Tab-separated table of C-alpha atoms and ligand atoms in Angstrom:
chain	number	residue	atom	x	y	z
A	1	MET	CA	-13.753	-11.404	48.331
A	2	LYS	CA	-12.294	-11.051	44.764
A	3	ASN	CA	-15.188	-9.308	42.818
A	4	ILE	CA	-14.300	-11.422	39.823
A	5	GLU	CA	-14.580	-14.466	41.505
A	6	LEU	CA	-18.002	-13.735	43.041
A	7	GLN	CA	-19.223	-12.888	39.667
A	8	SER	CA	-18.211	-15.937	38.256
A	9	ILE	CA	-20.258	-17.516	40.966
A	10	LEU	CA	-23.234	-15.343	40.360
A	11	ASN	CA	-23.303	-15.912	36.764
A	12	ARG	CA	-23.285	-19.782	37.371
A	13	CYS	CA	-26.349	-19.244	39.356
A	14	VAL	CA	-27.954	-17.359	36.901
A	15	GLU	CA	-27.130	-20.111	34.261
A	16	LYS	CA	-28.192	-22.835	37.019
A	17	THR	CA	-25.124	-24.524	36.930
A	18	ALA	CA	-24.131	-23.025	40.647
A	19	SER	CA	-22.474	-25.926	42.562
A	20	PHE	CA	-23.092	-26.921	46.626
A	21	GLN	CA	-19.848	-24.858	47.193
A	22	ASP	CA	-21.094	-22.037	45.231
A	23	PHE	CA	-24.099	-21.476	47.205
A	24	LEU	CA	-21.835	-22.239	50.334
A	25	THR	CA	-19.559	-19.385	49.301
A	26	LEU	CA	-22.759	-16.872	49.097
A	27	ILE	CA	-24.214	-17.976	52.249
A	28	GLY	CA	-20.911	-17.382	53.791
A	29	LEU	CA	-20.596	-13.693	52.839
A	30	THR	CA	-20.178	-10.862	55.082
A	31	ASN	CA	-18.513	-7.919	53.199
A	32	LYS	CA	-20.992	-5.133	52.425
A	33	ASP	CA	-20.014	-4.936	49.010
A	34	ASP	CA	-20.239	-8.676	48.314
A	35	LEU	CA	-23.668	-8.448	49.833
A	36	SER	CA	-25.112	-6.063	47.935
A	37	ALA	CA	-23.658	-7.872	45.009
A	38	LEU	CA	-25.706	-11.130	46.006
A	39	TYR	CA	-28.946	-9.452	46.660
A	40	GLN	CA	-28.884	-7.338	43.334
A	41	ALA	CA	-28.214	-10.713	41.523
A	42	ALA	CA	-31.238	-12.357	43.340
A	43	TYR	CA	-33.383	-9.125	42.903
A	44	GLN	CA	-32.526	-9.145	39.077
A	45	VAL	CA	-33.521	-12.714	39.020
A	46	LYS	CA	-36.755	-12.103	40.416
A	47	VAL	CA	-37.600	-9.185	38.361
A	48	ASN	CA	-36.969	-11.443	35.039
A	49	GLU	CA	-38.993	-14.401	36.573
A	50	VAL	CA	-41.821	-12.951	38.550
A	51	GLY	CA	-41.811	-9.227	37.878
A	52	ASN	CA	-41.131	-6.367	40.734
A	53	PHE	CA	-44.700	-7.211	42.024
A	54	VAL	CA	-45.468	-7.837	45.658
A	55	ARG	CA	-48.465	-10.469	46.257
A	56	LEU	CA	-50.187	-10.422	49.070
A	57	ARG	CA	-51.404	-12.527	51.713
A	58	GLY	CA	-53.689	-11.479	54.399
A	59	ILE	CA	-53.044	-13.782	57.390
A	60	ILE	CA	-55.710	-14.345	59.971
A	61	GLU	CA	-54.408	-16.129	62.732
A	62	PHE	CA	-57.563	-17.548	64.159
A	63	SER	CA	-56.632	-19.321	67.044
A	64	ASN	CA	-53.332	-19.761	69.370
A	65	ILE	CA	-54.521	-23.197	70.881
A	66	CYS	CA	-52.117	-25.835	70.018
A	67	ASN	CA	-51.667	-29.488	70.872
A	68	LYS	CA	-47.655	-29.122	69.804
A	69	ASP	CA	-44.923	-28.327	71.702
A	70	CYS	CA	-42.312	-26.942	69.511
A	71	LEU	CA	-39.614	-25.852	71.889
A	72	TYR	CA	-38.793	-22.638	69.999
A	73	CYS	CA	-42.646	-21.626	69.855
A	74	GLY	CA	-44.239	-19.094	71.891
A	75	ILE	CA	-47.590	-20.502	71.665
A	76	ARG	CA	-46.630	-24.084	72.012
A	77	LYS	CA	-48.939	-26.378	74.496
A	78	SER	CA	-46.866	-26.077	77.495
A	79	ASN	CA	-46.632	-22.196	77.703
A	80	ALA	CA	-49.119	-21.147	80.304
A	81	SER	CA	-47.862	-17.687	80.624
A	82	PHE	CA	-50.557	-16.199	78.211
A	83	GLU	CA	-54.627	-16.679	77.381
A	84	ARG	CA	-55.446	-18.793	74.611
A	85	PHE	CA	-58.540	-18.051	72.133
A	86	LYS	CA	-59.932	-18.980	69.247
A	87	MET	CA	-61.868	-16.707	66.811
A	88	SER	CA	-65.713	-17.881	66.019
A	89	LYS	CA	-66.736	-18.338	62.306
A	90	ASP	CA	-68.312	-14.779	61.685
A	91	GLU	CA	-64.937	-13.194	62.816
A	92	VAL	CA	-62.974	-15.356	60.177
A	93	LEU	CA	-65.394	-14.646	57.583
A	94	GLN	CA	-65.465	-10.681	58.318
A	95	SER	CA	-61.662	-10.811	58.449
A	96	ALA	CA	-62.125	-12.847	54.857
A	97	GLU	CA	-64.492	-10.116	53.796
A	98	TRP	CA	-62.392	-7.061	54.527
A	99	ALA	CA	-59.772	-8.558	52.496
A	100	TYR	CA	-61.944	-9.139	49.872
A	101	GLU	CA	-63.486	-5.705	49.559
A	102	MET	CA	-60.116	-4.447	49.828
A	103	ASN	CA	-58.877	-6.629	46.674
A	104	TYR	CA	-56.282	-8.676	48.454
A	105	GLY	CA	-56.978	-11.316	46.171
A	106	SER	CA	-56.014	-14.178	48.938
A	107	VAL	CA	-55.864	-14.998	52.274
A	108	LEU	CA	-53.769	-17.294	54.547
A	109	LEU	CA	-55.616	-19.254	57.157
A	110	GLN	CA	-53.541	-19.821	60.135
A	111	ALA	CA	-53.339	-21.428	63.584
A	112	GLY	CA	-51.858	-23.451	66.163
A	113	GLU	CA	-52.438	-27.356	65.203
A	114	ARG	CA	-55.106	-29.658	65.903
A	115	VAL	CA	-56.404	-32.886	64.241
A	116	ASP	CA	-59.941	-33.354	66.235
A	117	ASP	CA	-63.355	-33.197	64.878
A	118	GLU	CA	-64.375	-29.925	65.720
A	119	PHE	CA	-60.812	-27.976	64.428
A	120	ILE	CA	-61.780	-29.838	61.200
A	121	ASP	CA	-65.083	-29.098	60.660
A	122	PHE	CA	-64.306	-25.291	61.557
A	123	VAL	CA	-61.922	-25.059	58.783
A	124	GLU	CA	-63.652	-26.589	56.042
A	125	ASP	CA	-66.765	-24.558	57.037
A	126	CYS	CA	-64.334	-20.965	56.970
A	127	VAL	CA	-63.096	-22.419	53.381
A	128	LYS	CA	-66.413	-22.969	51.902
A	129	GLU	CA	-67.914	-19.644	53.309
A	130	ILE	CA	-65.100	-17.434	52.219
A	131	LYS	CA	-65.376	-19.045	48.914
A	132	LEU	CA	-69.357	-18.237	48.799
A	133	LEU	CA	-68.776	-14.574	50.296
A	134	SER	CA	-66.116	-13.765	47.702
A	135	ASP	CA	-67.866	-15.636	44.869
A	136	ASN	CA	-65.030	-17.766	44.455
A	137	LYS	CA	-62.800	-15.129	43.882
A	138	LEU	CA	-60.599	-15.135	46.897
A	139	GLY	CA	-57.679	-17.470	47.173
A	140	ILE	CA	-57.170	-19.300	50.112
A	141	THR	CA	-54.130	-20.738	51.710
A	142	LEU	CA	-54.009	-22.552	55.176
A	143	SER	CA	-50.923	-22.995	57.154
A	144	LEU	CA	-52.558	-25.636	60.161
A	145	GLY	CA	-49.613	-28.075	60.476
A	146	GLU	CA	-49.532	-31.865	60.011
A	147	GLN	CA	-52.890	-33.525	59.000
A	148	SER	CA	-54.346	-36.788	58.088
A	149	ARG	CA	-54.442	-37.165	54.272
A	150	ASP	CA	-58.286	-37.398	54.353
A	151	THR	CA	-58.047	-34.102	56.155
A	152	TYR	CA	-55.825	-32.271	53.598
A	153	ALA	CA	-58.266	-33.374	50.585
A	154	ARG	CA	-61.119	-32.364	52.400
A	155	TRP	CA	-59.929	-28.762	52.844
A	156	PHE	CA	-58.939	-28.764	49.075
A	157	ALA	CA	-62.330	-29.910	48.244
A	158	ALA	CA	-63.752	-27.084	50.267
A	159	GLY	CA	-61.953	-24.477	48.116
A	160	ALA	CA	-58.257	-24.015	49.648
A	161	HIS	CA	-55.590	-24.260	47.179
A	162	ARG	CA	-52.182	-23.128	48.747
A	163	TYR	CA	-50.770	-24.948	51.792
A	164	LEU	CA	-47.586	-24.048	53.770
A	165	LEU	CA	-46.152	-26.342	56.221
A	166	ARG	CA	-42.628	-25.368	57.401
A	167	ILE	CA	-40.096	-28.392	57.533
A	168	GLU	CA	-38.294	-25.697	59.859
A	169	THR	CA	-34.936	-27.895	59.001
A	170	SER	CA	-33.908	-30.315	56.902
A	171	ASN	CA	-31.574	-31.983	59.060
A	172	GLU	CA	-33.104	-34.912	60.909
A	173	GLU	CA	-30.835	-34.848	64.018
A	174	LEU	CA	-31.345	-31.076	64.114
A	175	TYR	CA	-35.370	-31.060	63.957
A	176	LYS	CA	-35.023	-33.272	66.959
A	177	SER	CA	-33.423	-30.672	69.073
A	178	LEU	CA	-36.040	-28.475	67.964
A	179	HIS	CA	-39.067	-30.822	69.181
A	180	PRO	CA	-39.869	-33.091	71.748
A	181	ASN	CA	-39.878	-36.934	71.296
A	182	ASP	CA	-43.185	-37.520	69.965
A	183	HIS	CA	-42.762	-35.016	67.312
A	184	SER	CA	-41.873	-36.575	63.817
A	185	PHE	CA	-39.798	-35.723	61.184
A	186	ASP	CA	-40.692	-38.536	58.834
A	187	ASN	CA	-44.411	-37.390	59.478
A	188	ARG	CA	-43.773	-34.056	58.279
A	189	LYS	CA	-41.910	-35.007	55.428
A	190	LYS	CA	-44.705	-37.455	54.430
A	191	CYS	CA	-47.659	-34.513	54.857
A	192	LEU	CA	-45.617	-32.665	52.394
A	193	GLY	CA	-46.249	-35.745	49.925
A	194	TRP	CA	-50.050	-36.058	50.597
A	195	LEU	CA	-50.553	-32.151	49.955
A	196	ARG	CA	-49.026	-32.101	46.710
A	197	ASP	CA	-50.682	-35.754	45.962
A	198	ALA	CA	-54.241	-33.611	47.147
A	199	GLY	CA	-53.551	-30.910	44.466
A	200	TYR	CA	-52.194	-28.182	46.468
A	201	GLN	CA	-49.877	-25.904	45.740
A	202	VAL	CA	-47.273	-26.700	48.124
A	203	GLY	CA	-45.146	-24.668	50.703
A	204	THR	CA	-42.505	-25.187	52.761
A	205	GLY	CA	-39.780	-23.123	54.749
A	206	VAL	CA	-37.219	-23.145	57.738
A	207	MET	CA	-35.858	-21.189	60.427
A	208	ILE	CA	-32.672	-19.416	60.072
A	209	GLY	CA	-29.979	-19.179	62.212
A	210	PHE	CA	-31.133	-21.320	65.339
A	211	PRO	CA	-28.373	-22.855	67.871
A	212	ARG	CA	-26.275	-25.524	65.889
A	213	GLN	CA	-27.350	-24.680	62.482
A	214	SER	CA	-24.679	-24.693	60.210
A	215	ASP	CA	-24.180	-22.899	56.715
A	216	GLU	CA	-23.915	-26.471	55.504
A	217	ASP	CA	-27.498	-27.186	56.826
A	218	LEU	CA	-28.971	-24.304	55.183
A	219	ILE	CA	-27.435	-24.777	51.883
A	220	ASN	CA	-28.940	-28.343	52.475
A	221	ASP	CA	-32.370	-26.687	53.008
A	222	ILE	CA	-32.362	-25.342	49.669
A	223	MET	CA	-31.495	-28.442	48.215
A	224	PHE	CA	-34.397	-29.924	49.772
A	225	PHE	CA	-36.810	-26.887	48.479
A	226	LYS	CA	-35.580	-28.275	45.195
A	227	GLU	CA	-36.331	-31.716	45.899
A	228	GLN	CA	-39.574	-31.556	46.946
A	229	ASP	CA	-40.026	-28.786	43.873
A	230	VAL	CA	-42.203	-26.732	46.151
A	231	ASP	CA	-44.242	-23.830	45.034
A	232	MET	CA	-43.539	-21.600	47.333
A	233	ILE	CA	-41.317	-20.757	50.806
A	234	GLY	CA	-42.478	-18.923	54.220
A	235	MET	CA	-39.217	-18.577	55.817
A	236	GLY	CA	-37.742	-16.059	59.061
A	237	PRO	CA	-34.954	-15.641	61.141
A	238	TYR	CA	-35.030	-17.583	64.335
A	239	ILE	CA	-35.996	-15.150	67.161
A	240	GLU	CA	-35.979	-16.353	70.860
A	241	HIS	CA	-39.486	-16.277	72.557
A	242	PRO	CA	-38.842	-16.044	76.520
A	243	ASP	CA	-41.463	-18.430	77.529
A	244	THR	CA	-39.783	-21.473	75.441
A	245	PRO	CA	-37.126	-23.865	76.619
A	246	MET	CA	-35.174	-22.583	73.775
A	247	SER	CA	-34.693	-19.088	75.293
A	248	ASN	CA	-31.282	-17.881	76.329
A	249	SER	CA	-29.557	-20.506	74.264
A	250	PHE	CA	-27.353	-18.174	72.256
A	251	LEU	CA	-24.718	-16.496	74.739
A	252	GLU	CA	-25.625	-13.015	73.058
A	253	TYR	CA	-28.511	-12.878	70.394
A	254	ASP	CA	-26.856	-10.983	67.317
A	255	ALA	CA	-29.855	-9.085	65.655
A	256	LYS	CA	-28.580	-7.887	63.003
A	257	LYS	CA	-26.328	-10.982	62.059
A	258	GLN	CA	-29.709	-12.986	62.053
A	259	HIS	CA	-31.214	-10.449	59.587
A	260	THR	CA	-28.494	-10.498	57.242
A	261	LEU	CA	-28.259	-14.290	57.472
A	262	ALA	CA	-32.001	-14.251	56.815
A	263	LEU	CA	-31.485	-11.941	53.707
A	264	LYS	CA	-28.874	-13.987	52.158
A	265	MET	CA	-30.749	-17.399	52.439
A	266	ILE	CA	-33.622	-15.517	50.778
A	267	ALA	CA	-31.296	-14.156	47.832
A	268	CYS	CA	-29.781	-17.787	47.599
A	269	THR	CA	-33.130	-19.839	47.348
A	270	ARG	CA	-34.152	-17.067	45.033
A	271	LEU	CA	-31.039	-17.849	42.704
A	272	ALA	CA	-31.842	-21.568	43.117
A	273	MET	CA	-35.497	-21.699	42.131
A	274	PRO	CA	-36.321	-18.626	40.314
A	275	ASN	CA	-40.033	-18.703	39.764
A	276	ILE	CA	-41.369	-19.578	43.165
A	277	ASN	CA	-42.772	-17.170	45.334
A	278	ILE	CA	-40.946	-16.291	48.497
A	279	ALA	CA	-42.532	-14.614	51.342
A	280	ALA	CA	-40.984	-11.192	53.300
A	281	SER	CA	-41.601	-12.622	56.591
A	282	THR	CA	-43.285	-10.404	59.256
A	283	ALA	CA	-40.266	-11.510	61.537
A	284	LEU	CA	-37.594	-9.810	59.256
A	285	GLN	CA	-39.446	-6.468	60.104
A	286	ALA	CA	-39.225	-7.569	64.123
A	287	LEU	CA	-35.345	-7.276	63.679
A	288	ASP	CA	-35.256	-4.051	61.505
A	289	GLN	CA	-37.876	-1.750	60.682
A	290	THR	CA	-37.317	-2.263	57.280
A	291	GLY	CA	-36.791	-5.777	56.993
A	292	ARG	CA	-39.453	-6.761	54.736
A	293	GLU	CA	-38.517	-4.350	52.155
A	294	LYS	CA	-34.895	-5.558	52.417
A	295	GLY	CA	-36.405	-9.050	51.956
A	296	LEU	CA	-38.219	-8.067	48.821
A	297	LEU	CA	-34.832	-6.231	47.732
A	298	ALA	CA	-33.285	-9.690	48.047
A	299	GLY	CA	-35.747	-11.559	46.381
A	300	ALA	CA	-38.779	-12.047	47.741
A	301	ASN	CA	-41.712	-11.214	46.308
A	302	VAL	CA	-45.057	-11.859	48.904
A	303	ILE	CA	-45.905	-10.106	52.222
A	304	MET	CA	-48.802	-11.310	54.518
A	305	PRO	CA	-49.970	-8.425	55.922
A	306	ASN	CA	-51.960	-9.075	59.686
A	307	LEU	CA	-55.836	-9.167	59.071
A	308	THR	CA	-56.262	-10.557	62.862
A	309	ASP	CA	-58.252	-8.322	64.869
A	310	THR	CA	-56.110	-6.112	67.209
A	311	LYS	CA	-57.293	-7.894	70.419
A	312	TYR	CA	-56.329	-10.963	69.811
A	313	ARG	CA	-53.136	-10.307	68.182
A	314	ASP	CA	-50.641	-10.148	71.030
A	315	LYS	CA	-51.758	-13.456	72.385
A	316	TYR	CA	-50.265	-14.672	68.857
A	317	LYS	CA	-46.739	-14.121	69.447
A	318	LEU	CA	-44.449	-17.237	67.854
A	319	TYR	CA	-41.440	-15.421	68.825
A	320	ASP	CA	-40.475	-12.015	70.838
A	321	GLY	CA	-40.678	-8.393	69.185
A	322	LYS	CA	-43.672	-9.409	66.920
A	323	PRO	CA	-44.187	-6.017	64.754
A	324	CYS	CA	-47.716	-4.215	63.949
A	325	LEU	CA	-49.337	-5.791	67.136
A	326	ASP	CA	-51.364	-2.364	67.390
A	327	GLU	CA	-52.154	-1.651	63.737
A	328	ASN	CA	-55.443	-2.570	62.757
A	329	ALA	CA	-55.851	-4.410	58.927
A	330	SER	CA	-56.734	-0.719	57.598
A	331	GLN	CA	-53.983	0.828	59.246
A	332	CYS	CA	-51.526	-1.980	58.117
A	333	ARG	CA	-52.794	-1.704	54.144
A	334	LEU	CA	-51.845	2.011	54.121
A	335	CYS	CA	-48.573	1.323	55.924
A	336	LEU	CA	-47.657	-1.524	53.313
A	337	GLU	CA	-48.741	0.517	50.145
A	338	GLY	CA	-46.370	2.993	51.414
A	339	ARG	CA	-43.255	1.021	52.213
A	340	VAL	CA	-43.467	-0.912	48.824
A	341	ALA	CA	-43.632	2.144	46.506
A	342	LYS	CA	-40.854	3.574	48.383
A	343	ILE	CA	-38.735	0.830	47.306
A	344	GLY	CA	-40.258	0.992	43.490
A	345	GLU	CA	-42.169	-2.014	43.511
A	346	LYS	CA	-45.934	-2.332	42.951
A	347	ILE	CA	-48.900	-4.241	44.984
A	348	ILE	CA	-50.783	-6.653	42.764
A	349	TYR	CA	-54.461	-6.587	43.975
A	350	ASN	CA	-57.463	-8.990	42.847
A	351	GLU	CA	-55.016	-12.045	41.849
A	352	TRP	CA	-54.566	-15.071	43.546
A	353	GLY	CA	-50.595	-14.661	42.721
A	354	ASP	CA	-49.849	-18.089	42.024
A	355	SER	CA	-45.989	-18.859	41.300
A	356	PRO	CA	-45.128	-19.094	38.107
A	357	HIS	CA	-43.159	-22.156	38.968
A	358	PHE	CA	-46.723	-23.960	39.930
A	359	LYS	CA	-48.114	-22.558	36.554
A	360	GLN	CA	-45.074	-24.154	34.449
A	361	ARG	CA	-45.895	-27.410	36.189
A	362	GLN	CA	-49.226	-27.658	35.306
A	363	LYS	CA	-48.401	-27.152	32.099
A	364	HIS	CA	-45.836	-29.891	31.825
A	365	LYS	CA	-48.686	-32.161	33.394
A	366	ARG	CA	-51.043	-30.859	30.595
A	367	ASP	CA	-48.643	-31.410	27.149
B	401	SF4	S1	-44.691	-24.082	65.831
B	401	SF4	FE1	-46.678	-24.218	65.521
B	401	SF4	S2	-47.055	-26.796	65.893
B	401	SF4	FE2	-45.251	-26.192	66.816
B	401	SF4	S3	-45.754	-25.324	68.679
B	401	SF4	FE3	-46.113	-23.629	67.388
B	401	SF4	S4	-48.150	-23.230	66.545
B	401	SF4	FE4	-47.889	-25.346	67.468
């Protein structure tokens, strides 16, 4: 693509006048120099809007028991090929306490989706006790799927303040191709509204590069993020899991292409929504050893180091080739600090790391 044309598109992105077609052109870039120009433009926007800082969310994957059956997911209910686990409350609290002592500022509680009372009470207790043990200092993000309006409100009242619920795709037809018939696109969208009503900072995200998804779909996803006015994004490349109905759906899985597509999606999202939080997902690192660093250099600003005890990690594989299964939380921390420093970024400790986007919305509400 001609340098001057690309530059004009990138300028329009910065000036917030870019069209759907402009973003479509960006997501379709393949030339190495063009891609570098895209990543650099997105990185610059990130530095201007959220700084060259990395925010941490220590993930605690506390259970792989799930009542859903998403066709792409390794821990779907119908996959009987591995052992299910559920951490005790003490184990969850120990991980959270470690994060607090290491000054992480924030943790993310994630698990398979359950809506029974025992589960809801368990999460509520964990949230309350994490708040107590950290003197209210540790921020808590939840990623526990579709729940009732009441449950979201209860967990918010207990002390959680951010919630990540990925839509996976904003195209309803494609959504159906990823899920069994009893999974509802409308309900998922409704849940995003309930989360906002309950007071959470709301995050969503999509799977990037799954079968039948087009570039138009991906740009529509970014438009969906804007329409929902989300505060944070957690998205990653689609990676097949062998024990799912969707495995082998590509004739040949091209890891490099998938990785590049995910980086382009991060960069385009940063250009479209300059002051939100965007995670460099672990899945990026599954496809490329320095994948998360590349994600940061393409516009992401959040990393989610795994705090889950190593004895459980290989039982929480949503996709194949998940990295860092043998490294304990301390090893992860050292490794991460080195990786982030190498690219000239700095980890911010002891802060919740809320997005400027959220703070801006709060301010508008008050004014
Ligand atoms: S994607 Fe989430 S809800 Fe779906 S099967 Fe996997 S863990 Fe369960």
